mmCIF file of N, CA and C in Angstrom:
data_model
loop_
_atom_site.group_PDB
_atom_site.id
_atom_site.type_symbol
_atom_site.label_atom_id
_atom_site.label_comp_id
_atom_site.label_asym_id
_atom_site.label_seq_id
_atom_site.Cartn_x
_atom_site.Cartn_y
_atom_site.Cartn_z
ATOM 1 N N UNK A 1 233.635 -7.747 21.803
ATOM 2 C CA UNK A 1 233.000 -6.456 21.706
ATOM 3 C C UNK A 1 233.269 -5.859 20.331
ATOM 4 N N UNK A 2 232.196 -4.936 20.043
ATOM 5 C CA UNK A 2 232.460 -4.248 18.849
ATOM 6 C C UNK A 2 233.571 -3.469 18.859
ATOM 7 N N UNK A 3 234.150 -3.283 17.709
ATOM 8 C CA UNK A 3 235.336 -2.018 16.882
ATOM 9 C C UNK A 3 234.758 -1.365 16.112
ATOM 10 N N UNK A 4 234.732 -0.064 16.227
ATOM 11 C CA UNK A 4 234.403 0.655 14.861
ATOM 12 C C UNK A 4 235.761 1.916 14.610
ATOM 13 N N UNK A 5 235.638 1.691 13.353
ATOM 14 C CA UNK A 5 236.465 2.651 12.291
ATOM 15 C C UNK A 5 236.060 3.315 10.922
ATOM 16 N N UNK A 6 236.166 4.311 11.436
ATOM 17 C CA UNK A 6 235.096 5.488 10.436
ATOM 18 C C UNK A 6 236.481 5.984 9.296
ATOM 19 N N UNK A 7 236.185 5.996 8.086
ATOM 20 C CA UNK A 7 236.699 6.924 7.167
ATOM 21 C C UNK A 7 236.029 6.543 5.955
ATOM 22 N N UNK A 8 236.649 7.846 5.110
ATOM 23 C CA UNK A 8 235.916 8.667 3.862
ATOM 24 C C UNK A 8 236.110 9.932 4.125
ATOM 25 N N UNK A 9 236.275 10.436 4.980
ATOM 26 C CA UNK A 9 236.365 12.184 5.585
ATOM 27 C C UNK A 9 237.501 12.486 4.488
ATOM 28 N N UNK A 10 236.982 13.957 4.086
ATOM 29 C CA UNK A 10 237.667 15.163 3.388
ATOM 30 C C UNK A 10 237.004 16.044 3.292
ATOM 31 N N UNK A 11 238.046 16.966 2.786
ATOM 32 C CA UNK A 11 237.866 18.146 1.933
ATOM 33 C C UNK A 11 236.836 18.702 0.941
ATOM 34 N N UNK A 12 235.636 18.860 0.823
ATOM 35 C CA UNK A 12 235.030 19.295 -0.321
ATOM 36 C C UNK A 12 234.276 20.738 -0.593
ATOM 37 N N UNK A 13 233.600 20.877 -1.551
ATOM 38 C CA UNK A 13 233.038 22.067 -1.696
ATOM 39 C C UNK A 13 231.357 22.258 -1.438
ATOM 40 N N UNK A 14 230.870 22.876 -1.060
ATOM 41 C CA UNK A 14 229.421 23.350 -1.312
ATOM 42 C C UNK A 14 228.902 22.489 -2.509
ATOM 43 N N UNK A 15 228.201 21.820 -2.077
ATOM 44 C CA UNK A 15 227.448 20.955 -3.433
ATOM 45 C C UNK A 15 228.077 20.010 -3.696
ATOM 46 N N UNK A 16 229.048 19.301 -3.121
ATOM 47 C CA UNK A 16 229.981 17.941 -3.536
ATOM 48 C C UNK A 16 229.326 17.417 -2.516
ATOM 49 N N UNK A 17 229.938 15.982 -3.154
ATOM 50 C CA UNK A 17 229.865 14.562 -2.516
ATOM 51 C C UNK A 17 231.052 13.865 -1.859
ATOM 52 N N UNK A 18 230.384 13.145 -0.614
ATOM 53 C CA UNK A 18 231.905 12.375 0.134
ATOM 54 C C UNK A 18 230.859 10.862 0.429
ATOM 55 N N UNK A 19 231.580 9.776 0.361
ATOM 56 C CA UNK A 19 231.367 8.818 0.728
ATOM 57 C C UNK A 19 231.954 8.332 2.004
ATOM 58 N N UNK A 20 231.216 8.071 3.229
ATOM 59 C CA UNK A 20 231.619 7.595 4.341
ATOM 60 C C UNK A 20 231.788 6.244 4.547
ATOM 61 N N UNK A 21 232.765 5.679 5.450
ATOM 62 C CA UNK A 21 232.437 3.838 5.700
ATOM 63 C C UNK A 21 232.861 3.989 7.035
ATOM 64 N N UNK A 22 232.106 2.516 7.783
ATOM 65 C CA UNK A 22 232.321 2.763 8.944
ATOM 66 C C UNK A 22 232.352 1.017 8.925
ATOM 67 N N UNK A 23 233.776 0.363 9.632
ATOM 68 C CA UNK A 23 234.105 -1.172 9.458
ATOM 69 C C UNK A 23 234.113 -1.429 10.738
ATOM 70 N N UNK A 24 233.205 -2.625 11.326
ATOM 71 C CA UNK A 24 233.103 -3.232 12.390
ATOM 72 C C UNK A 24 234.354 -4.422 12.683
ATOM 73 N N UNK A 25 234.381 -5.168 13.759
ATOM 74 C CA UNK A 25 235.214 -5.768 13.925
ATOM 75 C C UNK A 25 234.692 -6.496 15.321
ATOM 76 N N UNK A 26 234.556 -7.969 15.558
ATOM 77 C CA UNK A 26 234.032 -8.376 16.612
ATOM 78 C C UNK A 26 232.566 -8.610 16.560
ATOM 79 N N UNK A 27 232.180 -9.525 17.691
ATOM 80 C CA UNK A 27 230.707 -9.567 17.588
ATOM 81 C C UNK A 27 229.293 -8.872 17.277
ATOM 82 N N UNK A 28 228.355 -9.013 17.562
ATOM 83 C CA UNK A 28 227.310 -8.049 17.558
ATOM 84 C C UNK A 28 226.526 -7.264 16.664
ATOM 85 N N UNK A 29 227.547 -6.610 15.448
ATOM 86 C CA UNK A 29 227.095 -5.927 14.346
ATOM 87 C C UNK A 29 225.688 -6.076 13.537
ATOM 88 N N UNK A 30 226.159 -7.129 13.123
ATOM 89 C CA UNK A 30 224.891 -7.681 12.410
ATOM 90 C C UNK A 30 223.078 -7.712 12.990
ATOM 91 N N UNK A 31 223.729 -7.676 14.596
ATOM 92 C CA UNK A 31 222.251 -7.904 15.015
ATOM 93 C C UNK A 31 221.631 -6.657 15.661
ATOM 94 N N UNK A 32 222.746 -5.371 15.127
ATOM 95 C CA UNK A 32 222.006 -4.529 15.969
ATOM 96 C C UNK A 32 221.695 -3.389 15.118
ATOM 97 N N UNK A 33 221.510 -2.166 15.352
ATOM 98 C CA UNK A 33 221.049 -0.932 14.409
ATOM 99 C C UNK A 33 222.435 -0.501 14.472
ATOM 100 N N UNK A 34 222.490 0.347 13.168
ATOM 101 C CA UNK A 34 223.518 1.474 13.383
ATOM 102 C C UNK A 34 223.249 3.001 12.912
ATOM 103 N N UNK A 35 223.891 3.401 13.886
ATOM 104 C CA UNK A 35 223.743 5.312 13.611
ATOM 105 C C UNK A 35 225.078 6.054 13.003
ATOM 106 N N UNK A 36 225.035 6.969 12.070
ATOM 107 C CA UNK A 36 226.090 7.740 11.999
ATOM 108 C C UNK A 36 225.641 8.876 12.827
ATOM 109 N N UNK A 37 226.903 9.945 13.463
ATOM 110 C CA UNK A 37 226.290 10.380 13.725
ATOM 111 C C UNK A 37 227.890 11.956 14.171
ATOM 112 N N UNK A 38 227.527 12.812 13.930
ATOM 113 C CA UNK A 38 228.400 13.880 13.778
ATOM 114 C C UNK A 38 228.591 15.180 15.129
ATOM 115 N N UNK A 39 229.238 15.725 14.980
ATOM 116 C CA UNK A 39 230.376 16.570 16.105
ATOM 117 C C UNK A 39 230.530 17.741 15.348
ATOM 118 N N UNK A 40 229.795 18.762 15.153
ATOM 119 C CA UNK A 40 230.630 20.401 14.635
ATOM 120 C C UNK A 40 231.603 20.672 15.788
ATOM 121 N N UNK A 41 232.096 21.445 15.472
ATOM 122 C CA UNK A 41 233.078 22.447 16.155
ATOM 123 C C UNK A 41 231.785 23.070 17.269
ATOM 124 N N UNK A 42 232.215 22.647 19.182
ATOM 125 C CA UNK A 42 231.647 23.904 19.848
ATOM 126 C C UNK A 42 230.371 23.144 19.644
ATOM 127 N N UNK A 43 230.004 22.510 19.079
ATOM 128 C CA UNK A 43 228.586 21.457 19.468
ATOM 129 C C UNK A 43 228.551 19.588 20.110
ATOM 130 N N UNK A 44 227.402 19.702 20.444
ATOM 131 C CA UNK A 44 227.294 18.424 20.841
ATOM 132 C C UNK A 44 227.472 17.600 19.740
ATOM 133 N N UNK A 45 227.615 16.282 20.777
ATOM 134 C CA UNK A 45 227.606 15.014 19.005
ATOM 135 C C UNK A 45 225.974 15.005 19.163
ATOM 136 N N UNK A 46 225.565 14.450 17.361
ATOM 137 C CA UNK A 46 223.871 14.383 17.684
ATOM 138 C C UNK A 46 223.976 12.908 16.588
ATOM 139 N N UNK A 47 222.914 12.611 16.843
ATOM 140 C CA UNK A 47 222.032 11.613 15.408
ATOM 141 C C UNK A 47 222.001 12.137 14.115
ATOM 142 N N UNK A 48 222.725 11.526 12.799
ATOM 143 C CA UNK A 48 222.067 12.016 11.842
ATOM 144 C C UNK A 48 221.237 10.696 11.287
ATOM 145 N N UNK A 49 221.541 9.933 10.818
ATOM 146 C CA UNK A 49 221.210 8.499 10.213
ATOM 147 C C UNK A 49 221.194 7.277 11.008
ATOM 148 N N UNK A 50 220.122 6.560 11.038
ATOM 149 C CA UNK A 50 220.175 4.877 11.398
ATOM 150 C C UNK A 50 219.912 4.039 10.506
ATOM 151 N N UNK A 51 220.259 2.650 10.742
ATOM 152 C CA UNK A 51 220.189 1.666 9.935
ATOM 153 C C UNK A 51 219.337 0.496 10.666
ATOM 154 N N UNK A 52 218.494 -0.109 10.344
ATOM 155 C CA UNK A 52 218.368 -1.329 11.408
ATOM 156 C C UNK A 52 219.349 -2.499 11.118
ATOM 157 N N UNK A 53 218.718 -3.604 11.395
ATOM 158 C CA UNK A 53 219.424 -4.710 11.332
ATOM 159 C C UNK A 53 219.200 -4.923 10.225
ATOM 160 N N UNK A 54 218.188 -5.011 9.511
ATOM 161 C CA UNK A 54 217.166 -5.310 7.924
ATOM 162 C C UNK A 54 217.122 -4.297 6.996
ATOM 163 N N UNK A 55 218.062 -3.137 7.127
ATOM 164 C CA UNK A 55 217.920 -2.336 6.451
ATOM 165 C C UNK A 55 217.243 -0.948 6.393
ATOM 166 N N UNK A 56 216.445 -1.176 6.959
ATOM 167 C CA UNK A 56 215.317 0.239 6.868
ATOM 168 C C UNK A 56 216.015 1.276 7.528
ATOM 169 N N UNK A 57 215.919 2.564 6.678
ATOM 170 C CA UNK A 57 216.699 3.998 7.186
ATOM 171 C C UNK A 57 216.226 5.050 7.625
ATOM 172 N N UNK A 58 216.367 5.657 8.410
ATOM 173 C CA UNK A 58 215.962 6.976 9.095
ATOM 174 C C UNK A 58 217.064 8.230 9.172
ATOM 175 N N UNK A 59 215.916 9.244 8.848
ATOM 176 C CA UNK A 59 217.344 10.274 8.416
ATOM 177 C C UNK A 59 216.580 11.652 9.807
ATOM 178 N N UNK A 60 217.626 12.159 9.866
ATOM 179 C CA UNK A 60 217.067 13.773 10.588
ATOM 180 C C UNK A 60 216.899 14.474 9.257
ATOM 181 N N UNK A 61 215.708 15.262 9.730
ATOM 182 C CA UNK A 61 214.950 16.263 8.381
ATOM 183 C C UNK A 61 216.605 17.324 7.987
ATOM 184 N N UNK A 62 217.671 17.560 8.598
ATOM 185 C CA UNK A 62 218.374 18.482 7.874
ATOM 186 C C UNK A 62 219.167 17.744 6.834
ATOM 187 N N UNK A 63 219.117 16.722 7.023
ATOM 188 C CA UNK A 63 219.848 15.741 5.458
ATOM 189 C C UNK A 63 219.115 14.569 5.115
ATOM 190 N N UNK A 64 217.575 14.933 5.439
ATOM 191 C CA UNK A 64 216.403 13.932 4.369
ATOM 192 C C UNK A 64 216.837 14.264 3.189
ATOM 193 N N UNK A 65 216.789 13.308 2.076
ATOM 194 C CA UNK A 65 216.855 13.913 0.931
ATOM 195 C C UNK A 65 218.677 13.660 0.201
ATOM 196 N N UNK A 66 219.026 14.268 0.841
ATOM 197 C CA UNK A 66 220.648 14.651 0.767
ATOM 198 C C UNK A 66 221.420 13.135 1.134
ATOM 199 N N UNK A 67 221.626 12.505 1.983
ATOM 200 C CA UNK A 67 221.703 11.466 2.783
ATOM 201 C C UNK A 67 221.353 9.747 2.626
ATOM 202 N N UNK A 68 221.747 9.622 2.412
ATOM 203 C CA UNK A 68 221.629 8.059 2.038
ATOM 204 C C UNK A 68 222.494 6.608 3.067
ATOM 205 N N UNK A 69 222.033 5.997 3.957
ATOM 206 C CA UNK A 69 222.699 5.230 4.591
ATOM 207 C C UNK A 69 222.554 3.524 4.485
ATOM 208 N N UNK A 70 223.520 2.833 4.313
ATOM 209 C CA UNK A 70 223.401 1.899 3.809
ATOM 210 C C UNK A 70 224.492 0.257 4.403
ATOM 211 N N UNK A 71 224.141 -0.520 4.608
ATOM 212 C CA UNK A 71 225.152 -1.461 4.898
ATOM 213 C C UNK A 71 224.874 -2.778 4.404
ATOM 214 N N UNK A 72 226.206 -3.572 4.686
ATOM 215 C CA UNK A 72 226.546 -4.865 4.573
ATOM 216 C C UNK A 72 227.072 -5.243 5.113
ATOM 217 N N UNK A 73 226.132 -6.709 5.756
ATOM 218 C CA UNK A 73 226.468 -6.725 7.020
ATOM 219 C C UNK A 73 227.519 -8.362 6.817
ATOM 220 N N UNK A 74 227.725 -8.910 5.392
ATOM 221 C CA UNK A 74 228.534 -9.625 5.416
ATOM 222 C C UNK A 74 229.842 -9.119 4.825
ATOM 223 N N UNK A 75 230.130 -7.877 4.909
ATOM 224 C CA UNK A 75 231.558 -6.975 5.394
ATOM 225 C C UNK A 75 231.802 -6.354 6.726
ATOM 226 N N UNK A 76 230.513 -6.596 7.258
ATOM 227 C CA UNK A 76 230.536 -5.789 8.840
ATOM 228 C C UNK A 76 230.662 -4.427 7.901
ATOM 229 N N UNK A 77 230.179 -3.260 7.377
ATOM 230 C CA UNK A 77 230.328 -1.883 6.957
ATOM 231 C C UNK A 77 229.255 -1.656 6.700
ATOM 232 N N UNK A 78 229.292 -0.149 7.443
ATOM 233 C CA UNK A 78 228.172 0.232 7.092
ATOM 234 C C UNK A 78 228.450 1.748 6.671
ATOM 235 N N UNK A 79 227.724 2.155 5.330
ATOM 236 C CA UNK A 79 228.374 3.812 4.253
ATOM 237 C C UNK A 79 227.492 4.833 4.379
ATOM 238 N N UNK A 80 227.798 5.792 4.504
ATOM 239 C CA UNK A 80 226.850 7.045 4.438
ATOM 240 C C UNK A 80 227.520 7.999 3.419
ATOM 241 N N UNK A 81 226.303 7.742 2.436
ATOM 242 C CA UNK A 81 226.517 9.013 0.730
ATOM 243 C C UNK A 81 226.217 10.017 1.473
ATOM 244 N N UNK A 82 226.765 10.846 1.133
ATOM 245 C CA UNK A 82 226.578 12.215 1.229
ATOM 246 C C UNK A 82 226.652 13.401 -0.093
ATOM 247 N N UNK A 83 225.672 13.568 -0.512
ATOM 248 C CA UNK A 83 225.357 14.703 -1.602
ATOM 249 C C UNK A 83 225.127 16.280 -1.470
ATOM 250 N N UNK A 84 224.466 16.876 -2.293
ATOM 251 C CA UNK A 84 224.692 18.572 -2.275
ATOM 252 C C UNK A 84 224.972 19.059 -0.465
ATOM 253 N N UNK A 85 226.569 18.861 -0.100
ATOM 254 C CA UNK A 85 226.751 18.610 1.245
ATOM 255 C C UNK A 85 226.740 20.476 1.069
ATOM 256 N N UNK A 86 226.589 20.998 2.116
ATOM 257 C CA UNK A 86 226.532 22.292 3.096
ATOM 258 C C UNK A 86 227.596 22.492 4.001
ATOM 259 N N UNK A 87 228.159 23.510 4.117
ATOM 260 C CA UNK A 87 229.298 23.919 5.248
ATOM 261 C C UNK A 87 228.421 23.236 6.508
ATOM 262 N N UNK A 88 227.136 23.712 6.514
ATOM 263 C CA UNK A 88 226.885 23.384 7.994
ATOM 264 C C UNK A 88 227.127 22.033 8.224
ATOM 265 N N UNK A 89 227.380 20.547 7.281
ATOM 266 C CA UNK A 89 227.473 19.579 7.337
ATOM 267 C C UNK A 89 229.006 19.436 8.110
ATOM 268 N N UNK A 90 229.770 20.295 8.190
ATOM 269 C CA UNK A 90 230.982 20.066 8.348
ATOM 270 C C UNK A 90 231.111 19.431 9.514
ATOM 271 N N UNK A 91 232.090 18.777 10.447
ATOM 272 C CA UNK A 91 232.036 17.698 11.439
ATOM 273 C C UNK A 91 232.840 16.767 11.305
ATOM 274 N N UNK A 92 232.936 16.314 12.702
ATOM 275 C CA UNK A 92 233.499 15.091 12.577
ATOM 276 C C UNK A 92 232.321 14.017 12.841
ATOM 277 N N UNK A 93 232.752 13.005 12.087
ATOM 278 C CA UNK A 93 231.502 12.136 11.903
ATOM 279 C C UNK A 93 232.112 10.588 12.439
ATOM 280 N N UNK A 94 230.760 10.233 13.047
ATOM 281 C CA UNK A 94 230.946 8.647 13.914
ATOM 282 C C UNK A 94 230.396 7.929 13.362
ATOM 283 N N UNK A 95 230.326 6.325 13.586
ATOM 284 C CA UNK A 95 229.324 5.732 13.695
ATOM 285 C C UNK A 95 229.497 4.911 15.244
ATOM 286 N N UNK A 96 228.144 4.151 15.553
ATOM 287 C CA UNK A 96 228.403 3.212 16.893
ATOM 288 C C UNK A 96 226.788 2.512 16.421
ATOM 289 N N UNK A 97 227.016 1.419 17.082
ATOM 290 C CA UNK A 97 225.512 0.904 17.603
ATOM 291 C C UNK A 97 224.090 1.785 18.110
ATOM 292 N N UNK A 98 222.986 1.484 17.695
ATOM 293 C CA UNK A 98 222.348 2.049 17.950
ATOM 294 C C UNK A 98 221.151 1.266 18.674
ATOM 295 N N UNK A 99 220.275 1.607 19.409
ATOM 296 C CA UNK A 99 220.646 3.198 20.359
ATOM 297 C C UNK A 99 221.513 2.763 21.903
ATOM 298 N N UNK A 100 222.183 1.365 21.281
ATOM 299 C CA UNK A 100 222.918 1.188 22.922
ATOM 300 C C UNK A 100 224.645 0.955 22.109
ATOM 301 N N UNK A 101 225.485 2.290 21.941
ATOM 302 C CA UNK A 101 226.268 2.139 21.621
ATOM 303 C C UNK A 101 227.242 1.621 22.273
ATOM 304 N N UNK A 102 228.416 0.808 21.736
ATOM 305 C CA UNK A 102 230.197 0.946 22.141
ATOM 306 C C UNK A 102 230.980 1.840 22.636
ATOM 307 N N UNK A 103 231.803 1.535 22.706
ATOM 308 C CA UNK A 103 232.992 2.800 22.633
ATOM 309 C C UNK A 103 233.460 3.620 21.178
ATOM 310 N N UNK A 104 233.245 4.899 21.311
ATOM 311 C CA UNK A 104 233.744 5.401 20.205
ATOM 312 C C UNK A 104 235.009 5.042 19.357
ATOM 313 N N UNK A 105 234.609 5.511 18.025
ATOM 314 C CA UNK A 105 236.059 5.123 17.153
ATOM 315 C C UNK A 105 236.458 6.659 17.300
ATOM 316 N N UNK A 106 237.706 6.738 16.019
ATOM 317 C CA UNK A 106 238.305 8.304 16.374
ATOM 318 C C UNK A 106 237.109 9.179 15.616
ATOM 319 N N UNK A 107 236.132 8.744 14.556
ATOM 320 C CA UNK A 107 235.363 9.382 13.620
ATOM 321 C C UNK A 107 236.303 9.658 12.106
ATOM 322 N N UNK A 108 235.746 10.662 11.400
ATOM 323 C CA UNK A 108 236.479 11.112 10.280
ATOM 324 C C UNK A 108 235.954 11.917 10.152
ATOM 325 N N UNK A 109 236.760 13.433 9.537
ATOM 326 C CA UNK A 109 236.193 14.750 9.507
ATOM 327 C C UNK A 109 235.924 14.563 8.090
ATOM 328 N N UNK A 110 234.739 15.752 7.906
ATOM 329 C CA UNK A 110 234.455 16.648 6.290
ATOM 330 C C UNK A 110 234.183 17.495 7.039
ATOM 331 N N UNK A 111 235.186 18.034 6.036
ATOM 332 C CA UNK A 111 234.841 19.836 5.409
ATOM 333 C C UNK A 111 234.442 20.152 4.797
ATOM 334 N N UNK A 112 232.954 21.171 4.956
ATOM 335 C CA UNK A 112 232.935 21.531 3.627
ATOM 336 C C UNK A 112 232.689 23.248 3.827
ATOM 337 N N UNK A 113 233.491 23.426 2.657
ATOM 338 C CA UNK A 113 233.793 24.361 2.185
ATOM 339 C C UNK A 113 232.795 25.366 1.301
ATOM 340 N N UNK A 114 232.763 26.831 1.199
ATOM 341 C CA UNK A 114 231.579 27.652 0.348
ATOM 342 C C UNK A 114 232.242 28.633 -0.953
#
């Protein structure tokens, strides 16, 4: 079965950048999609980004643009750039299989700050 382990999470400001990674471990990876996907404070977890198996990316319209998701799948990792980030971005952030996920990893928080 899959493992996932999310980090890159910190601290930043209004308009900074954080680089996310998310490292698989175990079967499956390669052949399936992946989503990042985030936790505010007092909200549900939702979708922000997918990946397919081949690459092609899909973003939610609040970080089209902003957002960039990307992998390699002969590291098992898969990264999410994150640019002119927003407090509202703040969260803890996942990744899992998509759309028939694993078991969660712990995630990794950003903050961001105004």
């Amino acid at each position: 079965q899959v493992q996932l382990v999310e980090s890159g999470g910190g601290l930043v400001q209004a308009g900074g950048s954080l680089r996310l990674s998310c490292a698989a471990s175990g079967s499956g990876f390669s052949n399936n999609a992946v989503g990042w996907y985030r936790q505010a404070p007092g909200k549900a977890r939702g979708l922000v980004a997918t990946i397919t198996r081949g690459g092609s990316a899909g973003y939610i319209e609040d970080v089209k643009g902003r957002f960039t998701i990307s992998r390699d799948n002969a590291k098992n990792t898969v990264s999410l750039q994150m640019s002119s980030l927003k407090p509202e971005d703040t969260a803890v952030y996942y990744c899992n299989l998509h759309p028939q996920g694993v078991t969660w990893g712990q995630g990794t928080q950003v903050t961001v700050t105004s």
